[in-house]
Amino acid sequence: MAVVDLLELPALLAPHAPLAGLDLGEKTIGVAVSDATRTVASPLELIRKTKFTDDANALFKLMESRVAGGVVIGLPVNMDGTEGPRCQSSRAFARNLLRLKPELPIAFWDERMSSMAVNRVLIAEADVSRARRADLVDKMAAGWILQGALDRLRSA
């Protein structure tokens, strides 16, 4: 299966199958998961990057434990709407996931400003220290990305 448009994703999922959301950082992968109704996204875990196959297997294990049927990957589009090297890296990550699990439905969601928004919330509203924020930002950004995609699906 190829990467699909977000609006095509629900038709490819089993009924009540949650979605996983990913925020791909340089050193970590933030993972979030939706509920079975695909209404609410919750930050789940942070995968520390090592080798791609190990990272992918950790992701697949998390997805299996939550019965997640598809993935929404944050696409770090530039503020002017163009795609740079980070977008290319995210697209390559999706292609590599599909090599390991060809039946996995994957869609992208524009993640502009997700990490900045999460940092702002953690500083202003939760008064979280810089050290603690480093551990929280990617998985919370994954939740932010997934929630945006779920909201778009619901409004379609």
One Martini backbone bead per residue (centre of mass of N, CA, C, O) as a GRO file, in nm:
protein
  156
    1MET     BB    1   0.099   0.034   0.020
    2ALA     BB    2   0.053   0.356   0.001
    3VAL     BB    3   0.050   0.664   0.047
    4VAL     BB    4  -0.217   0.857   0.177
    5ASP     BB    5  -0.472   1.036   0.208
    6LEU     BB    6  -0.623   1.124   0.488
    7LEU     BB    7  -0.928   1.083   0.379
    8GLU     BB    8  -0.860   0.767   0.305
    9LEU     BB    9  -0.789   0.616   0.571
   10PRO     BB   10  -1.057   0.502   0.705
   11ALA     BB   11  -1.121   0.290   0.468
   12LEU     BB   12  -0.847   0.113   0.561
   13LEU     BB   13  -0.988   0.051   0.829
   14ALA     BB   14  -1.089  -0.086   1.090
   15PRO     BB   15  -1.318  -0.092   1.302
   16HIS     BB   16  -1.198   0.078   1.578
   17ALA     BB   17  -0.921   0.170   1.478
   18PRO     BB   18  -0.660   0.307   1.570
   19LEU     BB   19  -0.422   0.568   1.569
   20ALA     BB   20  -0.103   0.670   1.483
   21GLY     BB   21   0.137   0.914   1.591
   22LEU     BB   22   0.414   1.107   1.442
   23ASP     BB   23   0.729   1.246   1.565
   24LEU     BB   24   1.016   1.330   1.384
   25GLY     BB   25   1.318   1.326   1.509
   26GLU     BB   26   1.656   1.306   1.532
   27LYS     BB   27   1.648   1.108   1.817
   28THR     BB   28   1.328   1.082   1.801
   29ILE     BB   29   0.998   0.921   1.854
   30GLY     BB   30   0.688   1.031   1.863
   31VAL     BB   31   0.402   0.877   2.029
   32ALA     BB   32   0.063   0.835   1.938
   33VAL     BB   33  -0.290   0.775   2.029
   34SER     BB   34  -0.598   0.673   1.969
   35ASP     BB   35  -0.901   0.608   1.993
   36ALA     BB   36  -1.154   0.406   1.865
   37THR     BB   37  -1.311   0.680   1.755
   38ARG     BB   38  -1.115   0.903   1.662
   39THR     BB   39  -1.102   1.172   1.874
   40VAL     BB   40  -0.849   1.109   2.070
   41ALA     BB   41  -0.528   1.214   2.155
   42SER     BB   42  -0.235   1.038   2.296
   43PRO     BB   43   0.038   1.033   2.447
   44LEU     BB   44   0.280   0.762   2.478
   45GLU     BB   45   0.584   0.764   2.338
   46LEU     BB   46   0.947   0.727   2.331
   47ILE     BB   47   1.172   0.680   2.068
   48ARG     BB   48   1.496   0.589   2.053
   49LYS     BB   49   1.721   0.619   1.822
   50THR     BB   50   1.894   0.384   1.612
   51LYS     BB   51   1.777   0.163   1.421
   52PHE     BB   52   1.536   0.137   1.202
   53THR     BB   53   1.434  -0.152   1.261
   54ASP     BB   54   1.411  -0.110   1.567
   55ASP     BB   55   1.218   0.129   1.556
   56ALA     BB   56   0.993  -0.011   1.397
   57ASN     BB   57   0.945  -0.245   1.598
   58ALA     BB   58   0.862  -0.063   1.831
   59LEU     BB   59   0.621   0.057   1.686
   60PHE     BB   60   0.469  -0.209   1.619
   61LYS     BB   61   0.435  -0.293   1.914
   62LEU     BB   62   0.266  -0.052   2.001
   63MET     BB   63   0.041  -0.089   1.793
   64GLU     BB   64  -0.041  -0.373   1.881
   65SER     BB   65  -0.117  -0.299   2.181
   66ARG     BB   66  -0.346  -0.081   2.043
   67VAL     BB   67  -0.464  -0.166   1.759
   68ALA     BB   68  -0.332  -0.015   1.534
   69GLY     BB   69  -0.405   0.056   1.173
   70GLY     BB   70  -0.244   0.338   1.155
   71VAL     BB   71  -0.058   0.629   1.016
   72VAL     BB   72   0.053   0.954   1.133
   73ILE     BB   73   0.272   1.184   0.982
   74GLY     BB   74   0.469   1.436   1.034
   75LEU     BB   75   0.502   1.729   0.822
   76PRO     BB   76   0.779   1.960   0.787
   77VAL     BB   77   0.677   2.228   0.674
   78ASN     BB   78   0.732   2.514   0.562
   79MET     BB   79   0.606   2.829   0.603
   80ASP     BB   80   0.584   2.855   0.268
   81GLY     BB   81   0.512   2.531   0.180
   82THR     BB   82   0.767   2.396   0.157
   83GLU     BB   83   1.006   2.135   0.095
   84GLY     BB   84   1.252   1.984   0.277
   85PRO     BB   85   1.467   1.768   0.425
   86ARG     BB   86   1.261   1.679   0.647
   87CYS     BB   87   1.047   1.577   0.450
   88GLN     BB   88   1.221   1.369   0.309
   89SER     BB   89   1.269   1.204   0.568
   90SER     BB   90   0.969   1.136   0.623
   91ARG     BB   91   0.919   0.992   0.353
   92ALA     BB   92   1.139   0.776   0.393
   93PHE     BB   93   1.022   0.651   0.646
   94ALA     BB   94   0.761   0.554   0.514
   95ARG     BB   95   0.889   0.374   0.297
   96ASN     BB   96   1.035   0.190   0.505
   97LEU     BB   97   0.785   0.088   0.647
   98LEU     BB   98   0.659  -0.042   0.385
   99ARG     BB   99   0.882  -0.257   0.353
  100LEU     BB  100   0.798  -0.405   0.628
  101LYS     BB  101   0.472  -0.294   0.593
  102PRO     BB  102   0.275  -0.285   0.318
  103GLU     BB  103  -0.028  -0.268   0.465
  104LEU     BB  104   0.025   0.009   0.584
  105PRO     BB  105  -0.145   0.286   0.667
  106ILE     BB  106  -0.041   0.612   0.537
  107ALA     BB  107  -0.018   0.952   0.658
  108PHE     BB  108  -0.010   1.300   0.634
  109TRP     BB  109   0.072   1.593   0.851
  110ASP     BB  110   0.086   1.912   0.910
  111GLU     BB  111   0.341   2.031   1.159
  112ARG     BB  112   0.340   2.314   1.191
  113MET     BB  113   0.428   2.426   1.514
  114SER     BB  114   0.405   2.191   1.721
  115SER     BB  115   0.656   2.220   1.904
  116MET     BB  116   0.606   2.515   1.976
  117ALA     BB  117   0.329   2.478   2.108
  118VAL     BB  118   0.415   2.275   2.324
  119ASN     BB  119   0.628   2.450   2.459
  120ARG     BB  120   0.437   2.677   2.541
  121VAL     BB  121   0.262   2.506   2.727
  122LEU     BB  122   0.488   2.398   2.917
  123ILE     BB  123   0.572   2.682   3.014
  124ALA     BB  124   0.307   2.853   3.073
  125GLU     BB  125   0.112   2.617   3.209
  126ALA     BB  126   0.332   2.395   3.349
  127ASP     BB  127   0.625   2.471   3.427
  128VAL     BB  128   0.851   2.323   3.264
  129SER     BB  129   1.142   2.211   3.243
  130ARG     BB  130   1.385   2.177   3.017
  131ALA     BB  131   1.455   1.877   3.073
  132ARG     BB  132   1.159   1.772   3.066
  133ARG     BB  133   1.078   1.876   2.783
  134ALA     BB  134   1.264   1.690   2.615
  135ASP     BB  135   1.080   1.432   2.690
  136LEU     BB  136   0.787   1.557   2.586
  137VAL     BB  137   0.766   1.697   2.306
  138ASP     BB  138   0.745   1.463   2.093
  139LYS     BB  139   0.491   1.316   2.212
  140MET     BB  140   0.313   1.572   2.216
  141ALA     BB  141   0.340   1.634   1.914
  142ALA     BB  142   0.206   1.375   1.824
  143GLY     BB  143  -0.066   1.450   1.950
  144TRP     BB  144  -0.107   1.710   1.790
  145ILE     BB  145  -0.103   1.584   1.511
  146LEU     BB  146  -0.327   1.373   1.551
  147GLN     BB  147  -0.550   1.571   1.635
  148GLY     BB  148  -0.556   1.729   1.370
  149ALA     BB  149  -0.635   1.486   1.195
  150LEU     BB  150  -0.895   1.408   1.344
  151ASP     BB  151  -1.039   1.679   1.301
  152ARG     BB  152  -1.038   1.660   0.992
  153LEU     BB  153  -1.198   1.396   0.967
  154ARG     BB  154  -1.454   1.501   1.118
  155SER     BB  155  -1.502   1.754   0.908
  156ALA     BB  156  -1.542   1.579   0.628
   0.00000   0.00000   0.00000
